[in-house]
CSV table of C-alpha atoms and ligand atoms in Angstrom, one decimal:
chain,number,residue,atom,x,y,z
A,177,UNK,CA,100.9,72.8,110.2
A,178,UNK,CA,102.1,74.3,107.0
A,179,UNK,CA,102.1,72.3,103.9
A,180,UNK,CA,104.2,73.9,101.1
A,181,UNK,CA,103.3,72.5,97.6
A,182,UNK,CA,105.8,72.2,95.1
A,183,UNK,CA,105.9,75.1,92.3
A,184,UNK,CA,104.4,72.8,89.6
A,185,UNK,CA,101.8,71.1,91.8
A,186,UNK,CA,98.5,70.9,90.0
A,187,UNK,CA,95.0,72.3,91.3
A,188,UNK,CA,94.0,68.5,91.6
A,189,UNK,CA,97.2,67.9,93.8
A,190,UNK,CA,96.3,70.6,96.1
A,191,UNK,CA,92.8,69.8,96.3
A,192,UNK,CA,93.7,66.3,97.2
A,193,UNK,CA,96.0,67.4,100.1
A,194,UNK,CA,93.3,69.8,101.3
A,195,UNK,CA,90.9,66.9,101.4
A,196,UNK,CA,93.1,64.7,103.2
A,197,UNK,CA,93.6,67.3,105.8
A,198,UNK,CA,90.0,68.0,106.5
A,199,UNK,CA,89.5,64.1,106.7
A,200,UNK,CA,92.1,64.5,109.6
A,201,UNK,CA,90.0,66.9,111.3
A,202,UNK,CA,91.9,70.0,110.4
A,203,UNK,CA,90.7,73.5,109.2
A,204,UNK,CA,92.7,74.3,106.1
A,205,UNK,CA,93.5,77.9,105.1
A,206,UNK,CA,95.1,78.4,101.6
A,207,UNK,CA,97.5,81.2,100.8
A,208,UNK,CA,98.6,81.3,97.2
A,209,UNK,CA,101.8,83.2,96.9
A,210,UNK,CA,103.7,84.5,93.8
A,211,UNK,CA,105.2,81.1,93.0
A,212,UNK,CA,103.6,78.3,95.3
A,213,UNK,CA,100.6,77.5,97.3
A,214,UNK,CA,100.9,77.0,100.8
A,215,UNK,CA,98.3,75.3,103.1
A,216,UNK,CA,97.8,76.2,106.8
A,217,UNK,CA,96.3,73.5,108.7
A,218,UNK,CA,95.1,74.4,112.1
A,219,UNK,CA,92.3,73.1,114.3
A,220,UNK,CA,92.0,70.3,117.1
A,221,UNK,CA,92.4,67.5,114.6
A,222,UNK,CA,95.5,65.3,114.2
A,223,UNK,CA,97.4,65.8,111.0
A,224,UNK,CA,99.6,63.0,110.0
A,225,UNK,CA,102.9,64.9,108.9
A,226,UNK,CA,104.6,61.9,107.5
A,227,UNK,CA,101.6,61.0,105.4
A,228,UNK,CA,101.1,64.3,104.1
A,229,UNK,CA,104.8,64.6,103.2
A,230,UNK,CA,104.7,61.5,100.8
A,231,UNK,CA,101.6,63.0,98.9
A,232,UNK,CA,102.2,64.1,95.3
A,233,UNK,CA,102.8,67.7,94.9
A,234,UNK,CA,104.0,68.3,98.4
A,235,UNK,CA,107.4,69.8,98.9
A,236,UNK,CA,107.5,70.2,102.5
A,237,UNK,CA,105.6,69.9,105.7
A,238,UNK,CA,106.7,72.4,108.6
A,239,UNK,CA,105.1,72.4,112.0
A,240,UNK,CA,104.5,75.8,113.3
A,241,UNK,CA,106.1,76.1,116.6
A,242,UNK,CA,104.4,79.4,117.5
A,243,UNK,CA,101.1,79.1,119.3
A,244,UNK,CA,99.4,81.4,116.8
A,245,UNK,CA,99.5,79.8,113.1
A,246,UNK,CA,97.8,81.8,110.5
A,247,UNK,CA,99.4,85.1,111.7
A,248,UNK,CA,102.9,83.9,111.7
A,249,UNK,CA,105.7,84.3,109.0
A,250,UNK,CA,106.0,80.7,108.9
A,251,UNK,CA,102.7,80.2,107.5
A,252,UNK,CA,103.1,83.3,105.1
A,253,UNK,CA,106.6,84.9,104.5
A,254,UNK,CA,105.3,87.7,102.2
A,255,UNK,CA,103.7,90.7,103.8
A,256,UNK,CA,100.2,91.0,104.1
A,257,UNK,CA,98.7,94.1,102.3
A,258,UNK,CA,95.1,95.2,103.3
A,259,UNK,CA,93.3,97.1,100.8
A,260,UNK,CA,90.6,99.5,101.3
A,261,UNK,CA,89.5,100.9,97.9
A,262,UNK,CA,92.7,102.0,96.5
A,263,UNK,CA,94.3,102.3,99.9
A,264,UNK,CA,96.9,99.7,100.4
A,265,UNK,CA,98.1,99.1,104.1
A,266,UNK,CA,101.2,97.0,104.5
A,267,UNK,CA,102.7,98.0,101.1
A,268,UNK,CA,105.3,100.7,100.5
A,269,UNK,CA,103.4,103.7,101.4
A,270,UNK,CA,102.9,104.7,105.1
A,271,UNK,CA,99.1,105.3,105.6
A,272,UNK,CA,97.9,107.9,108.0
A,273,UNK,CA,94.6,107.6,109.6
A,274,UNK,CA,93.4,110.8,111.7
A,275,UNK,CA,90.5,112.4,113.1
A,276,UNK,CA,88.7,113.0,116.3
A,277,UNK,CA,88.5,110.6,119.3
A,278,UNK,CA,84.7,110.7,119.2
A,279,UNK,CA,82.0,112.1,116.8
A,280,UNK,CA,80.5,115.0,118.6
A,281,UNK,CA,78.7,117.0,116.2
A,282,UNK,CA,78.4,117.7,112.4
A,283,UNK,CA,80.3,120.8,112.5
A,284,UNK,CA,83.1,119.1,114.5
A,285,UNK,CA,83.5,116.0,112.4
A,286,UNK,CA,83.2,118.1,109.0
A,287,UNK,CA,86.0,120.4,110.0
A,288,UNK,CA,88.2,117.6,111.3
A,289,UNK,CA,87.8,115.6,108.3
A,290,UNK,CA,88.8,118.6,106.0
A,291,UNK,CA,91.7,119.2,108.0
A,292,UNK,CA,93.2,115.7,108.0
A,293,UNK,CA,92.4,115.4,104.4
A,294,UNK,CA,94.4,118.6,103.6
A,295,UNK,CA,97.4,117.5,105.5
A,296,UNK,CA,97.4,114.1,103.7
A,297,UNK,CA,95.4,111.6,105.7
A,298,UNK,CA,93.8,108.9,103.8
A,299,UNK,CA,91.6,107.3,106.3
A,300,UNK,CA,89.3,109.1,108.6
A,301,UNK,CA,88.9,108.0,112.3
A,302,UNK,CA,86.2,108.6,115.0
A,303,UNK,CA,84.4,106.8,117.4
A,304,UNK,CA,80.6,106.5,117.8
A,305,UNK,CA,80.7,103.8,120.5
A,306,UNK,CA,83.3,104.8,123.1
A,307,UNK,CA,84.7,102.4,125.7
A,308,UNK,CA,85.1,104.9,128.4
A,309,UNK,CA,86.8,104.0,131.8
A,310,UNK,CA,84.1,105.7,133.6
A,311,UNK,CA,80.4,105.1,133.0
A,312,UNK,CA,79.7,108.9,133.7
A,313,UNK,CA,82.0,109.9,130.7
A,314,UNK,CA,80.8,110.9,127.1
A,315,UNK,CA,79.7,107.3,125.6
A,316,UNK,CA,79.4,108.4,121.9
A,317,UNK,CA,76.6,109.3,119.8
A,318,UNK,CA,76.0,105.8,118.6
A,319,UNK,CA,74.7,105.5,115.0
A,320,UNK,CA,74.1,109.2,114.4
A,321,UNK,CA,77.8,109.5,115.1
A,322,UNK,CA,78.3,106.8,112.4
A,323,UNK,CA,76.3,108.9,110.0
A,324,UNK,CA,78.0,112.0,110.8
A,325,UNK,CA,81.4,110.1,110.4
A,326,UNK,CA,80.4,108.6,107.2
A,327,UNK,CA,79.1,111.9,105.5
A,328,UNK,CA,82.1,113.7,106.6
A,329,UNK,CA,84.3,111.1,105.3
A,330,UNK,CA,82.4,111.0,101.9
A,331,UNK,CA,82.6,114.6,101.5
A,332,UNK,CA,86.4,114.4,101.7
A,333,UNK,CA,86.9,111.2,100.0
A,334,UNK,CA,88.5,109.7,103.0
A,335,UNK,CA,88.0,105.8,104.1
A,336,UNK,CA,86.4,105.4,107.6
A,337,UNK,CA,87.5,103.5,110.6
A,338,UNK,CA,85.4,103.3,113.8
A,339,UNK,CA,85.3,101.2,116.9
A,340,UNK,CA,83.1,98.2,117.6
A,341,UNK,CA,82.7,97.3,121.0
A,342,UNK,CA,80.1,94.5,121.0
A,343,UNK,CA,78.9,92.0,118.6
A,344,UNK,CA,75.5,93.6,118.5
A,345,UNK,CA,77.1,96.7,117.1
A,346,UNK,CA,78.8,94.7,114.0
A,347,UNK,CA,75.9,95.2,111.5
A,348,UNK,CA,75.4,98.9,112.0
A,349,UNK,CA,79.1,99.8,112.0
A,350,UNK,CA,79.4,97.6,108.8
A,351,UNK,CA,76.8,99.9,107.1
A,352,UNK,CA,79.0,102.9,107.8
A,353,UNK,CA,82.5,102.1,107.9
A,354,UNK,CA,85.5,100.6,105.8
A,355,UNK,CA,87.4,99.3,108.8
A,356,UNK,CA,86.3,97.8,112.1
A,357,UNK,CA,88.3,99.0,115.0
A,358,UNK,CA,88.8,96.6,118.0
A,359,UNK,CA,89.9,98.7,120.9
A,360,UNK,CA,92.5,97.9,123.5
A,361,UNK,CA,89.8,96.9,126.2
A,362,UNK,CA,88.3,94.4,123.7
A,363,UNK,CA,91.6,92.8,122.4
A,364,UNK,CA,90.6,89.5,124.2
A,365,UNK,CA,86.8,89.8,123.7
A,366,UNK,CA,86.8,86.5,121.7
A,367,UNK,CA,83.3,86.2,121.1
A,368,UNK,CA,83.7,89.6,119.2
A,369,UNK,CA,86.8,88.5,117.3
A,370,UNK,CA,85.2,85.1,116.3
A,371,UNK,CA,82.3,87.2,114.8
A,372,UNK,CA,84.6,89.5,112.9
A,373,UNK,CA,86.4,86.6,111.4
A,374,UNK,CA,83.3,86.2,109.4
A,375,UNK,CA,83.1,90.0,108.6
A,376,UNK,CA,83.9,91.1,104.9
A,377,UNK,CA,85.8,94.1,105.9
A,378,UNK,CA,89.3,94.6,107.6
A,379,UNK,CA,89.9,94.7,111.4
A,380,UNK,CA,92.2,97.1,113.1
A,381,UNK,CA,93.2,95.2,116.4
A,382,UNK,CA,94.6,97.4,118.9
A,383,UNK,CA,97.0,95.8,121.6
A,384,UNK,CA,95.5,95.3,124.9
A,385,UNK,CA,96.7,97.5,127.6
A,386,UNK,CA,98.6,94.8,129.4
A,387,UNK,CA,98.8,92.2,126.6
A,388,UNK,CA,102.0,90.4,125.7
A,389,UNK,CA,102.9,90.3,121.8
A,390,UNK,CA,102.1,86.7,121.8
A,391,UNK,CA,98.6,87.3,123.2
A,392,UNK,CA,98.1,90.0,120.8
A,393,UNK,CA,98.9,87.7,117.8
A,394,UNK,CA,96.7,85.1,119.2
A,395,UNK,CA,93.9,87.6,119.2
A,396,UNK,CA,94.6,88.2,115.4
A,397,UNK,CA,94.4,84.4,115.0
A,398,UNK,CA,91.0,84.5,116.2
A,399,UNK,CA,89.8,86.8,113.4
A,400,UNK,CA,92.2,85.0,110.8
A,401,UNK,CA,91.0,81.5,111.7
A,402,UNK,CA,87.4,82.6,110.8
A,403,UNK,CA,88.3,83.5,107.4
A,404,UNK,CA,89.0,87.2,107.6
A,405,UNK,CA,92.5,87.6,106.3
A,406,UNK,CA,92.5,91.4,106.6
A,407,UNK,CA,93.9,92.1,110.0
A,408,UNK,CA,95.7,95.4,110.9
A,409,UNK,CA,97.7,95.4,114.3
A,410,UNK,CA,98.0,98.5,116.2
A,411,UNK,CA,100.4,99.2,118.8
A,412,UNK,CA,98.7,102.0,121.1
A,413,UNK,CA,100.9,101.8,124.3
A,414,UNK,CA,100.8,99.4,127.3
A,415,UNK,CA,100.7,100.0,130.9
A,416,UNK,CA,104.1,100.1,132.7
A,417,UNK,CA,105.4,101.6,136.0
A,418,UNK,CA,105.7,104.9,134.1
A,419,UNK,CA,103.2,107.6,134.9
A,420,UNK,CA,104.9,110.6,133.0
A,421,UNK,CA,102.9,109.5,129.8
A,422,UNK,CA,99.4,108.0,129.7
A,423,UNK,CA,100.7,104.7,128.4
A,424,UNK,CA,104.3,103.4,127.1
A,425,UNK,CA,104.2,103.4,123.6
A,426,UNK,CA,106.1,100.1,122.9
A,427,UNK,CA,108.0,101.0,119.7
A,428,UNK,CA,110.0,97.7,119.8
A,429,UNK,CA,106.7,95.8,119.3
A,430,UNK,CA,106.8,97.2,115.8
A,431,UNK,CA,110.1,95.2,114.5
A,432,UNK,CA,109.0,92.4,116.6
A,433,UNK,CA,105.7,92.0,114.8
A,434,UNK,CA,107.5,92.3,111.5
A,435,UNK,CA,109.7,89.4,112.5
A,436,UNK,CA,107.1,87.1,113.8
A,437,UNK,CA,104.1,88.0,111.5
A,438,UNK,CA,103.2,89.0,108.0
A,439,UNK,CA,100.3,91.3,109.2
A,440,UNK,CA,100.7,95.0,108.6
A,441,UNK,CA,101.4,97.1,112.0
A,442,UNK,CA,100.5,100.7,112.7
A,443,UNK,CA,100.9,102.9,115.7
A,444,UNK,CA,98.6,105.0,117.7
A,445,UNK,CA,100.9,107.7,119.3
A,446,UNK,CA,97.8,109.6,120.7
A,447,UNK,CA,96.8,107.0,123.2
A,448,UNK,CA,100.3,106.0,123.7
A,449,UNK,CA,101.7,109.3,124.8
A,450,UNK,CA,98.3,110.7,126.1
A,451,UNK,CA,99.7,114.4,125.7
A,452,UNK,CA,99.5,116.4,122.5
A,453,UNK,CA,103.1,117.8,122.9
A,454,UNK,CA,104.4,114.2,122.6
A,455,UNK,CA,102.4,112.7,119.7
A,456,UNK,CA,104.6,113.9,116.9
A,457,UNK,CA,107.9,112.5,118.5
A,458,UNK,CA,106.2,109.3,119.0
A,459,UNK,CA,104.8,109.3,115.5
A,460,UNK,CA,108.0,110.1,114.0
A,461,UNK,CA,109.7,107.1,116.0
A,462,UNK,CA,107.1,104.9,115.1
A,463,UNK,CA,107.5,105.4,111.1
A,464,UNK,CA,111.2,105.3,111.6
A,465,UNK,CA,110.8,101.9,113.2
A,466,UNK,CA,109.0,100.5,110.3
A,467,UNK,CA,105.3,101.2,111.0
A,468,UNK,CA,103.1,100.6,108.1
A,469,UNK,CA,100.7,103.4,109.1
A,470,UNK,CA,99.7,105.8,112.1
A,471,UNK,CA,96.3,106.5,113.6
A,472,UNK,CA,96.1,109.9,115.3
A,473,UNK,CA,93.8,112.0,117.1
A,474,UNK,CA,93.1,115.6,115.6
A,475,UNK,CA,90.5,117.9,116.7
A,476,UNK,CA,89.9,121.4,115.7
A,477,UNK,CA,89.2,122.7,119.1
A,478,UNK,CA,90.7,120.1,121.5
A,479,UNK,CA,90.2,121.9,124.6
A,480,UNK,CA,86.4,121.4,124.2
A,481,UNK,CA,86.7,117.8,123.0
A,482,UNK,CA,84.1,115.5,124.8
A,483,UNK,CA,87.0,112.8,124.7
A,484,UNK,CA,90.7,112.7,124.8
A,485,UNK,CA,91.1,116.2,124.1
A,486,UNK,CA,94.5,116.5,125.9
A,487,UNK,CA,96.2,114.1,123.2
A,488,UNK,CA,94.4,115.4,120.4
A,489,UNK,CA,96.5,117.4,117.9
A,490,UNK,CA,95.5,120.9,116.6
A,491,UNK,CA,95.4,120.7,112.7
A,492,UNK,CA,98.4,122.9,112.5
A,493,UNK,CA,100.5,120.4,114.6
A,494,UNK,CA,99.2,117.6,112.5
A,495,UNK,CA,100.2,119.5,109.1
A,496,UNK,CA,103.9,119.9,110.6
A,497,UNK,CA,103.9,116.3,111.5
A,498,UNK,CA,103.0,114.9,108.1
A,499,UNK,CA,105.7,117.5,106.6
A,500,UNK,CA,108.2,115.8,108.9
A,501,UNK,CA,107.0,112.3,107.9
A,502,UNK,CA,107.6,113.2,104.3
A,503,UNK,CA,111.3,113.6,105.1
A,504,UNK,CA,111.3,110.4,107.4
A,505,UNK,CA,109.4,107.7,105.3
A,506,UNK,CA,111.6,108.1,102.1
A,507,UNK,CA,114.8,108.0,104.3
A,508,UNK,CA,113.7,104.4,105.0
A,509,UNK,CA,112.5,103.3,101.6
A,510,UNK,CA,108.8,104.2,102.1
A,511,UNK,CA,106.7,106.6,100.5
A,512,UNK,CA,103.7,108.6,101.9
A,513,UNK,CA,101.3,111.0,100.5
A,514,UNK,CA,103.5,113.6,98.9
A,515,UNK,CA,101.9,116.9,98.9
A,516,UNK,CA,99.2,118.4,101.0
A,517,UNK,CA,95.8,118.3,99.4
A,518,UNK,CA,95.2,121.5,97.6
A,519,UNK,CA,92.9,123.7,99.8
A,520,UNK,CA,89.3,124.3,98.7
A,521,UNK,CA,89.2,128.0,98.1
A,522,UNK,CA,91.0,130.8,99.9
A,523,UNK,CA,90.8,131.3,103.5
A,524,UNK,CA,90.0,127.7,104.3
B,1533,PEP,C1,90.4,105.2,120.5
B,1533,PEP,O1,90.9,104.9,119.6
B,1533,PEP,O2,89.7,106.1,120.8
B,1533,PEP,C2,90.5,104.3,121.6
B,1533,PEP,C3,89.6,104.1,122.5
B,1533,PEP,O3,91.6,103.6,121.7
B,1533,PEP,P1,92.1,102.5,122.7
B,1533,PEP,O4,91.3,101.2,122.5
B,1533,PEP,O5,93.6,102.2,122.1
B,1533,PEP,O6,92.1,103.1,124.0
B,1534,MN,MN1,90.6,108.4,122.0
């Protein structure tokens, strides 16, 4: 249930309504918009709509018909902007996150961070704990990988996103990263999502490989209902009958999410396409469709990558894509990091 307060409602009136809702067994999430306060009452209690409607300072009470509540546009009509330092995800600017699938060595992460920074990425990506389909595949460097990623990100003044696979990894990832990535395979790891609801850093929530948009938003609800308002959704491709690409990047999910939810949504064309020659086309399409950002795999020597080499772009391809996005983004009223960053010396 959403309680929309009058524009002139006093703090005392708001607090009174909050107290009554809590008495009714509800959890109350407050959203203070530009002009008025909105209260989201969720939980297993029984909120008496008629009673709340008659309380002083209440403008209207709306039942949220969607199963997800705090993630819905009914609860919050304005777009959520997730901030990481001075980076704003969900604002006018299209934010690009890029880097290798996995951290492999110091030299590899340093080279990748420098390449993506030069091209205009704002956030460095890289996995240290890897969810691999086979237990015999490279599983990531663990904490050592996080340290390498952080050092490389710091050297290039980039923020850092890395995947958390399990509750036991939250503490160590929190020490090194700015954003927790929840991978497709963990989208319905509800214990992990609940725990991340108490984290103080944003959560990048990938869509599960066969999840509906409703299930995906319900997973976001787990994080939001724990009190963490900073969820970024990421469309990364779903499994369909098609085998020509690794997954089917559901571009239509972007406008659907924009309609149903206030949360920012980005796209991952790398896992979507699974082939580097198709990543740029899918990235262009995602931005044109209204994505708030992209997360892209880039590797300086993808043929020798320990994971996802086939879908990792060469730095030169990534440079070209960024130049194309500088044309597409303004055409739909968005901005993007304007110029490639100056190179640090000749021949680099
Ligand atoms: C990744 O980002 O490297 C990854 C494993 O992604 P996903 O969870 O989308 O497969
Ligand atoms: Mn990958």
